[in-house]
PDB file of C-alpha atoms in Angstrom:
ATOM      1  CA  MET A   1      54.102 -70.825-108.093  1.00 80.00           C
ATOM      2  CA  LEU A   2      54.177 -67.877-105.390  1.00 88.00           C
ATOM      3  CA  LEU A   3      51.442 -65.456-106.031  1.00 91.00           C
ATOM      4  CA  VAL A   4      51.635 -61.952-104.899  1.00 93.00           C
ATOM      5  CA  SER A   5      47.856 -61.921-103.838  1.00 95.00           C
ATOM      6  CA  GLU A   6      49.398 -64.810-100.912  1.00 96.00           C
ATOM      7  CA  VAL A   7      52.340 -62.554 -99.809  1.00 97.00           C
ATOM      8  CA  LYS A   8      50.354 -59.620 -99.491  1.00 98.00           C
ATOM      9  CA  LYS A   9      47.671 -61.711 -97.389  1.00 97.00           C
ATOM     10  CA  HIS A  10      50.569 -63.200 -95.143  1.00 98.00           C
ATOM     11  CA  ALA A  11      52.028 -59.564 -94.576  1.00 98.00           C
ATOM     12  CA  LEU A  12      48.781 -58.380 -93.570  1.00 98.00           C
ATOM     13  CA  SER A  13      48.170 -61.318 -91.340  1.00 98.00           C
ATOM     14  CA  VAL A  14      51.388 -60.756 -89.284  1.00 97.00           C
ATOM     15  CA  GLY A  15      50.582 -57.205 -88.733  1.00 97.00           C
ATOM     16  CA  GLY A  16      51.168 -54.903 -91.792  1.00 97.00           C
ATOM     17  CA  ASP A  17      48.528 -52.348 -92.388  1.00 98.00           C
ATOM     18  CA  MET A  18      49.259 -51.759 -96.026  1.00 97.00           C
ATOM     19  CA  VAL A  19      51.466 -53.416 -98.610  1.00 98.00           C
ATOM     20  CA  GLY A  20      52.563 -52.699-102.053  1.00 98.00           C
ATOM     21  CA  ILE A  21      54.796 -53.936-104.543  1.00 98.00           C
ATOM     22  CA  ALA A  22      57.691 -52.144-106.608  1.00 98.00           C
ATOM     23  CA  THR A  23      60.087 -53.558-109.068  1.00 98.00           C
ATOM     24  CA  ALA A  24      63.814 -53.585-107.946  1.00 97.00           C
ATOM     25  CA  ASP A  25      64.786 -51.712-110.935  1.00 96.00           C
ATOM     26  CA  SER A  26      62.475 -48.499-110.036  1.00 96.00           C
ATOM     27  CA  LEU A  27      64.753 -47.994-107.042  1.00 94.00           C
ATOM     28  CA  SER A  28      67.978 -48.076-109.294  1.00 90.00           C
ATOM     29  CA  LYS A  29      68.272 -44.088-108.997  1.00 88.00           C
ATOM     30  CA  ALA A  30      66.692 -43.726-105.447  1.00 86.00           C
ATOM     31  CA  PRO A  31      69.100 -42.481-103.015  1.00 81.00           C
ATOM     32  CA  GLY A  32      70.585 -44.932-100.394  1.00 81.00           C
ATOM     33  CA  TYR A  33      71.368 -48.701-100.940  1.00 85.00           C
ATOM     34  CA  LYS A  34      69.668 -50.288-103.976  1.00 91.00           C
ATOM     35  CA  PRO A  35      68.002 -53.388-103.711  1.00 94.00           C
ATOM     36  CA  THR A  36      70.762 -55.469-105.607  1.00 95.00           C
ATOM     37  CA  ASP A  37      73.286 -54.158-103.172  1.00 91.00           C
ATOM     38  CA  LEU A  38      71.495 -55.975-100.610  1.00 92.00           C
ATOM     39  CA  LEU A  39      69.989 -59.060-102.636  1.00 95.00           C
ATOM     40  CA  PRO A  40      72.202 -59.213-106.007  1.00 96.00           C
ATOM     41  CA  THR A  41      69.086 -61.342-107.572  1.00 97.00           C
ATOM     42  CA  ALA A  42      66.595 -58.952-106.499  1.00 97.00           C
ATOM     43  CA  LYS A  43      63.721 -58.571-108.927  1.00 98.00           C
ATOM     44  CA  SER A  44      60.819 -57.212-106.746  1.00 98.00           C
ATOM     45  CA  VAL A  45      60.616 -55.011-103.412  1.00 98.00           C
ATOM     46  CA  ILE A  46      57.635 -55.463-101.011  1.00 98.00           C
ATOM     47  CA  VAL A  47      56.932 -52.558 -99.067  1.00 97.00           C
ATOM     48  CA  ILE A  48      54.962 -52.547 -95.707  1.00 97.00           C
ATOM     49  CA  GLY A  49      53.401 -50.058 -93.838  1.00 96.00           C
ATOM     50  CA  LYS A  50      52.003 -50.038 -90.269  1.00 96.00           C
ATOM     51  CA  ARG A  51      50.040 -47.036 -89.022  1.00 95.00           C
ATOM     52  CA  ALA A  52      51.138 -45.061 -86.014  1.00 94.00           C
ATOM     53  CA  LEU A  53      48.427 -44.330 -83.364  1.00 94.00           C
ATOM     54  CA  LYS A  54      47.204 -40.860 -83.251  1.00 94.00           C
ATOM     55  CA  GLY A  55      47.869 -41.154 -79.462  1.00 93.00           C
ATOM     56  CA  PHE A  56      51.770 -41.333 -80.231  1.00 90.00           C
ATOM     57  CA  ILE A  57      51.695 -38.064 -82.416  1.00 92.00           C
ATOM     58  CA  GLU A  58      49.061 -36.005 -80.315  1.00 92.00           C
ATOM     59  CA  PRO A  59      51.585 -34.218 -78.055  1.00 91.00           C
ATOM     60  CA  GLY A  60      53.694 -33.360 -81.124  1.00 92.00           C
ATOM     61  CA  LYS A  61      56.790 -34.194 -79.275  1.00 88.00           C
ATOM     62  CA  GLY A  62      58.057 -36.102 -76.080  1.00 86.00           C
ATOM     63  CA  ARG A  63      58.153 -39.446 -74.841  1.00 87.00           C
ATOM     64  CA  SER A  64      55.062 -40.689 -76.617  1.00 88.00           C
ATOM     65  CA  VAL A  65      56.740 -39.868 -79.929  1.00 88.00           C
ATOM     66  CA  SER A  66      59.876 -41.719 -79.345  1.00 86.00           C
ATOM     67  CA  TRP A  67      58.617 -44.696 -77.556  1.00 88.00           C
ATOM     68  CA  GLY A  68      55.759 -44.950 -80.021  1.00 89.00           C
ATOM     69  CA  MET A  69      58.216 -44.960 -83.015  1.00 86.00           C
ATOM     70  CA  ILE A  70      60.486 -47.456 -81.339  1.00 87.00           C
ATOM     71  CA  HIS A  71      57.720 -49.872 -80.905  1.00 90.00           C
ATOM     72  CA  LEU A  72      56.824 -49.527 -84.609  1.00 91.00           C
ATOM     73  CA  ASN A  73      60.166 -50.106 -85.836  1.00 89.00           C
ATOM     74  CA  HIS A  74      60.336 -53.421 -83.773  1.00 91.00           C
ATOM     75  CA  LYS A  75      57.120 -54.621 -84.862  1.00 95.00           C
ATOM     76  CA  LEU A  76      58.125 -53.780 -88.684  1.00 95.00           C
ATOM     77  CA  ASN A  77      61.542 -55.687 -88.128  1.00 94.00           C
ATOM     78  CA  GLU A  78      59.393 -58.590 -87.029  1.00 96.00           C
ATOM     79  CA  ILE A  79      56.659 -58.521 -90.054  1.00 97.00           C
ATOM     80  CA  CYS A  80      59.224 -58.258 -92.617  1.00 95.00           C
ATOM     81  CA  TYR A  81      61.053 -61.169 -91.196  1.00 97.00           C
ATOM     82  CA  GLU A  82      57.946 -63.305 -91.349  1.00 98.00           C
ATOM     83  CA  VAL A  83      57.030 -62.057 -94.803  1.00 98.00           C
ATOM     84  CA  SER A  84      60.743 -63.124 -95.766  1.00 98.00           C
ATOM     85  CA  LYS A  85      60.386 -66.367 -94.081  1.00 98.00           C
ATOM     86  CA  PHE A  86      57.026 -67.230 -95.902  1.00 98.00           C
ATOM     87  CA  ILE A  87      58.621 -66.419 -99.077  1.00 98.00           C
ATOM     88  CA  GLU A  88      61.729 -68.784 -98.619  1.00 97.00           C
ATOM     89  CA  ASP A  89      59.579 -71.156 -97.526  1.00 97.00           C
ATOM     90  CA  ARG A  90      57.920 -71.307-100.967  1.00 96.00           C
ATOM     91  CA  GLY A  91      61.258 -71.667-103.119  1.00 96.00           C
ATOM     92  CA  HIS A  92      62.470 -67.997-103.574  1.00 97.00           C
ATOM     93  CA  LYS A  93      65.154 -65.889-101.722  1.00 97.00           C
ATOM     94  CA  ALA A  94      64.023 -62.775 -99.688  1.00 98.00           C
ATOM     95  CA  MET A  95      65.809 -60.206 -97.811  1.00 96.00           C
ATOM     96  CA  PRO A  96      64.161 -58.491 -94.909  1.00 95.00           C
ATOM     97  CA  VAL A  97      65.571 -54.755 -94.588  1.00 92.00           C
ATOM     98  CA  PHE A  98      65.558 -54.036 -91.159  1.00 85.00           C
ATOM     99  CA  PHE A  99      65.324 -50.500 -89.734  1.00 76.00           C
ATOM    100  CA  ILE A 100      68.330 -49.587 -87.590  1.00 62.00           C
ATOM    101  CA  TYR A 101      68.478 -45.998 -86.727  1.00 54.00           C
ATOM    102  CA  GLU A 102      71.720 -44.074 -87.276  1.00 47.00           C
ATOM    103  CA  THR A 103      71.625 -42.276 -84.031  1.00 45.00           C
ATOM    104  CA  PHE A 104      75.584 -41.854 -83.821  1.00 46.00           C
ATOM    105  CA  LEU A 105      75.754 -39.995 -86.992  1.00 51.00           C
ATOM    106  CA  LYS A 106      76.306 -36.383 -86.059  1.00 54.00           C
ATOM    107  CA  PRO A 107      75.151 -33.349 -87.997  1.00 52.00           C
ATOM    108  CA  ASP A 108      78.745 -32.081 -88.005  1.00 57.00           C
ATOM    109  CA  THR A 109      79.451 -35.027 -90.204  1.00 55.00           C
ATOM    110  CA  PRO A 110      80.948 -33.671 -93.455  1.00 56.00           C
ATOM    111  CA  ASN A 111      78.429 -33.599 -96.212  1.00 54.00           C
ATOM    112  CA  PHE A 112      75.831 -34.768 -93.846  1.00 50.00           C
ATOM    113  CA  ASN A 113      72.768 -34.026 -95.853  1.00 52.00           C
ATOM    114  CA  ALA A 114      73.948 -36.234 -98.402  1.00 50.00           C
ATOM    115  CA  VAL A 115      75.593 -38.938 -96.157  1.00 50.00           C
ATOM    116  CA  ILE A 116      72.238 -39.381 -94.274  1.00 50.00           C
ATOM    117  CA  THR A 117      70.588 -40.605 -97.028  1.00 50.00           C
ATOM    118  CA  THR A 118      72.821 -43.292 -98.143  1.00 47.00           C
ATOM    119  CA  LYS A 119      72.843 -45.329 -94.977  1.00 54.00           C
ATOM    120  CA  TRP A 120      69.467 -47.400 -95.714  1.00 67.00           C
ATOM    121  CA  LEU A 121      67.160 -48.215 -98.210  1.00 80.00           C
ATOM    122  CA  ALA A 122      65.177 -45.432 -99.315  1.00 85.00           C
ATOM    123  CA  TYR A 123      61.713 -46.425 -98.060  1.00 91.00           C
ATOM    124  CA  VAL A 124      59.747 -43.437 -98.795  1.00 92.00           C
ATOM    125  CA  PRO A 125      60.992 -43.542-102.930  1.00 93.00           C
ATOM    126  CA  ALA A 126      60.208 -47.648-102.517  1.00 95.00           C
ATOM    127  CA  ALA A 127      56.570 -47.078-101.031  1.00 96.00           C
ATOM    128  CA  VAL A 128      55.721 -44.191-103.642  1.00 96.00           C
ATOM    129  CA  GLN A 129      56.897 -46.666-106.550  1.00 97.00           C
ATOM    130  CA  ALA A 130      54.663 -49.385-104.853  1.00 97.00           C
ATOM    131  CA  GLY A 131      51.745 -47.255-105.030  1.00 97.00           C
ATOM    132  CA  LEU A 132      51.239 -46.808-101.025  1.00 97.00           C
ATOM    133  CA  GLY A 133      51.273 -42.899-101.266  1.00 96.00           C
ATOM    134  CA  GLU A 134      53.246 -39.854-102.313  1.00 96.00           C
ATOM    135  CA  VAL A 135      55.940 -37.593-100.997  1.00 94.00           C
ATOM    136  CA  GLY A 136      54.628 -34.684 -98.835  1.00 94.00           C
ATOM    137  CA  PHE A 137      55.956 -31.049 -98.628  1.00 94.00           C
ATOM    138  CA  ASN A 138      57.566 -32.473 -95.321  1.00 92.00           C
ATOM    139  CA  HIS A 139      59.195 -35.222 -97.438  1.00 91.00           C
ATOM    140  CA  LEU A 140      57.451 -37.856 -95.341  1.00 93.00           C
ATOM    141  CA  LEU A 141      55.269 -40.464 -97.114  1.00 95.00           C
ATOM    142  CA  LEU A 142      51.478 -39.428 -97.223  1.00 96.00           C
ATOM    143  CA  THR A 143      49.066 -42.238 -97.687  1.00 96.00           C
ATOM    144  CA  PRO A 144      45.193 -41.815 -98.500  1.00 93.00           C
ATOM    145  CA  GLU A 145      44.272 -44.070 -95.459  1.00 93.00           C
ATOM    146  CA  TYR A 146      46.528 -42.750 -92.731  1.00 95.00           C
ATOM    147  CA  GLY A 147      48.184 -39.533 -94.033  1.00 95.00           C
ATOM    148  CA  PRO A 148      51.936 -39.360 -92.598  1.00 95.00           C
ATOM    149  CA  LEU A 149      50.958 -41.557 -89.775  1.00 95.00           C
ATOM    150  CA  VAL A 150      52.866 -44.857 -91.270  1.00 95.00           C
ATOM    151  CA  ARG A 151      55.832 -46.513 -90.678  1.00 93.00           C
ATOM    152  CA  LEU A 152      57.611 -48.555 -93.427  1.00 94.00           C
ATOM    153  CA  THR A 153      59.669 -51.488 -93.710  1.00 93.00           C
ATOM    154  CA  ALA A 154      60.647 -53.554 -96.858  1.00 96.00           C
ATOM    155  CA  VAL A 155      61.421 -57.219 -98.267  1.00 97.00           C
ATOM    156  CA  LEU A 156      63.571 -57.750-101.223  1.00 97.00           C
ATOM    157  CA  THR A 157      62.919 -60.817-103.061  1.00 98.00           C
ATOM    158  CA  ASP A 158      63.995 -62.801-106.351  1.00 98.00           C
ATOM    159  CA  ALA A 159      60.207 -63.246-107.002  1.00 97.00           C
ATOM    160  CA  GLN A 160      59.061 -61.590-110.062  1.00 96.00           C
ATOM    161  CA  PHE A 161      55.831 -59.520-109.088  1.00 97.00           C
ATOM    162  CA  THR A 162      53.920 -57.367-111.177  1.00 96.00           C
ATOM    163  CA  PRO A 163      54.225 -53.740-109.467  1.00 97.00           C
ATOM    164  CA  ASP A 164      51.442 -51.763-108.159  1.00 97.00           C
ATOM    165  CA  PRO A 165      49.870 -48.637-109.936  1.00 96.00           C
ATOM    166  CA  LYS A 166      51.193 -45.499-108.313  1.00 94.00           C
ATOM    167  CA  THR A 167      48.735 -43.123-106.765  1.00 91.00           C
ATOM    168  CA  LYS A 168      47.681 -39.952-108.281  1.00 85.00           C
ATOM    169  CA  GLY A 169      49.875 -37.694-106.421  1.00 81.00           C
ATOM    170  CA  ASP A 170      47.227 -35.093-105.420  1.00 87.00           C
ATOM    171  CA  LEU A 171      47.307 -35.549-101.809  1.00 92.00           C
ATOM    172  CA  CYS A 172      49.706 -32.864-100.773  1.00 92.00           C
ATOM    173  CA  PRO A 173      48.793 -29.502-101.752  1.00 90.00           C
ATOM    174  CA  GLY A 174      52.526 -28.137-101.120  1.00 89.00           C
ATOM    175  CA  ILE A 175      53.376 -24.715-100.337  1.00 88.00           C
ATOM    176  CA  SER A 176      49.840 -23.659-100.484  1.00 91.00           C
ATOM    177  CA  CYS A 177      48.980 -25.472 -97.286  1.00 94.00           C
ATOM    178  CA  ASN A 178      52.360 -25.043 -95.543  1.00 94.00           C
ATOM    179  CA  LEU A 179      51.011 -26.381 -91.996  1.00 96.00           C
ATOM    180  CA  CYS A 180      54.086 -28.582 -91.568  1.00 96.00           C
ATOM    181  CA  ALA A 181      56.401 -25.791 -92.315  1.00 96.00           C
ATOM    182  CA  GLU A 182      54.758 -23.520 -89.863  1.00 96.00           C
ATOM    183  CA  ALA A 183      54.812 -26.347 -87.355  1.00 96.00           C
ATOM    184  CA  CYS A 184      58.372 -26.841 -87.525  1.00 96.00           C
ATOM    185  CA  PRO A 185      60.102 -25.596 -84.255  1.00 94.00           C
ATOM    186  CA  VAL A 186      63.418 -24.767 -86.076  1.00 94.00           C
ATOM    187  CA  GLY A 187      62.230 -24.019 -89.606  1.00 95.00           C
ATOM    188  CA  ALA A 188      63.793 -27.054 -91.432  1.00 95.00           C
ATOM    189  CA  ILE A 189      60.735 -27.251 -93.961  1.00 95.00           C
ATOM    190  CA  SER A 190      60.779 -24.717 -96.863  1.00 93.00           C
ATOM    191  CA  ALA A 191      60.156 -24.956-100.416  1.00 91.00           C
ATOM    192  CA  ASP A 192      63.815 -25.814-100.874  1.00 90.00           C
ATOM    193  CA  GLY A 193      63.393 -28.977 -99.164  1.00 90.00           C
ATOM    194  CA  VAL A 194      63.972 -30.279 -95.448  1.00 91.00           C
ATOM    195  CA  ASP A 195      67.222 -29.070 -94.034  1.00 90.00           C
ATOM    196  CA  ARG A 196      68.262 -32.408 -92.076  1.00 83.00           C
ATOM    197  CA  ILE A 197      70.990 -30.764 -90.027  1.00 83.00           C
ATOM    198  CA  LYS A 198      68.510 -28.266 -88.255  1.00 88.00           C
ATOM    199  CA  CYS A 199      66.043 -31.264 -87.763  1.00 87.00           C
ATOM    200  CA  HIS A 200      68.688 -33.521 -86.308  1.00 81.00           C
ATOM    201  CA  ASN A 201      70.250 -30.901 -84.268  1.00 81.00           C
ATOM    202  CA  TYR A 202      66.856 -30.275 -82.558  1.00 85.00           C
ATOM    203  CA  ASN A 203      66.277 -34.054 -81.955  1.00 78.00           C
ATOM    204  CA  ASP A 204      69.876 -35.281 -81.164  1.00 72.00           C
ATOM    205  CA  ALA A 205      69.568 -33.458 -77.544  1.00 69.00           C
ATOM    206  CA  TYR A 206      66.990 -36.027 -76.541  1.00 71.00           C
ATOM    207  CA  GLN A 207      67.837 -39.093 -78.421  1.00 66.00           C
ATOM    208  CA  GLU A 208      70.380 -40.356 -75.935  1.00 64.00           C
ATOM    209  CA  VAL A 209      67.600 -40.072 -73.390  1.00 65.00           C
ATOM    210  CA  LEU A 210      64.419 -41.289 -75.231  1.00 67.00           C
ATOM    211  CA  GLY A 211      66.123 -43.607 -77.729  1.00 61.00           C
ATOM    212  CA  TYR A 212      64.607 -41.991 -80.713  1.00 68.00           C
ATOM    213  CA  SER A 213      63.589 -38.938 -82.714  1.00 73.00           C
ATOM    214  CA  TYR A 214      61.737 -36.545 -80.144  1.00 79.00           C
ATOM    215  CA  CYS A 215      59.699 -34.297 -82.424  1.00 90.00           C
ATOM    216  CA  ALA A 216      56.907 -35.143 -84.939  1.00 92.00           C
ATOM    217  CA  MET A 217      55.245 -31.435 -85.090  1.00 94.00           C
ATOM    218  CA  CYS A 218      55.336 -31.887 -89.123  1.00 95.00           C
ATOM    219  CA  ILE A 219      53.207 -35.122 -88.733  1.00 95.00           C
ATOM    220  CA  LYS A 220      50.805 -33.632 -86.258  1.00 95.00           C
ATOM    221  CA  ALA A 221      50.110 -30.864 -88.396  1.00 95.00           C
ATOM    222  CA  CYS A 222      49.339 -32.565 -91.408  1.00 95.00           C
ATOM    223  CA  PRO A 223      45.685 -32.601 -92.403  1.00 94.00           C
ATOM    224  CA  VAL A 224      46.080 -35.483 -94.970  1.00 93.00           C
ATOM    225  CA  GLY A 225      44.240 -38.911 -93.846  1.00 86.00           C
ATOM    226  CA  ARG A 226      42.724 -37.328 -90.757  1.00 80.00           C
TER     227      ARG A 226
END
């Protein structure tokens, strides 16, 4: 019998910094792909986080942000593959959800804000259900350990694991803090949510040169986990 403690230990041993468990059913109403769209027999979602180095984010925007996040994405893909292999070697099916960034989806795509959320598994809602943190005012995952300085990946499996309890939900003070909104150079963050068109328009000019998002001002400004 495969124990969830064994899976978590392995995830950390191959490079993860945090790991939590959610049920596949808990993401049935989340945006994007559902776990059973990718693995029809999925019962559990293993969410793995790896912290971003403060040095990546310190400039707020530029090459260090892009290159640091690209490196984390590659690392997370390797981690979720190794965890999936560990699970399959022990008699269960597993599906690593690799990170593939939709760099060619342009902000003038019809219904861009809706379309952009349907192209991948919803990592942040999955992490919330797995007890790793909460959604911040900037719509990023905030964790007690690292604040928003974390990247995520996931493994789907037909193994039935007990989900982790959710966090208390008191990390982000919301609009009373407002530091992330004030830091955003294009005013994309407000009480109404995040305007993804503004965010992507600002970043797209740099992505073809640097290979990934240029700006992390909302991450740098967040005091959670510092």
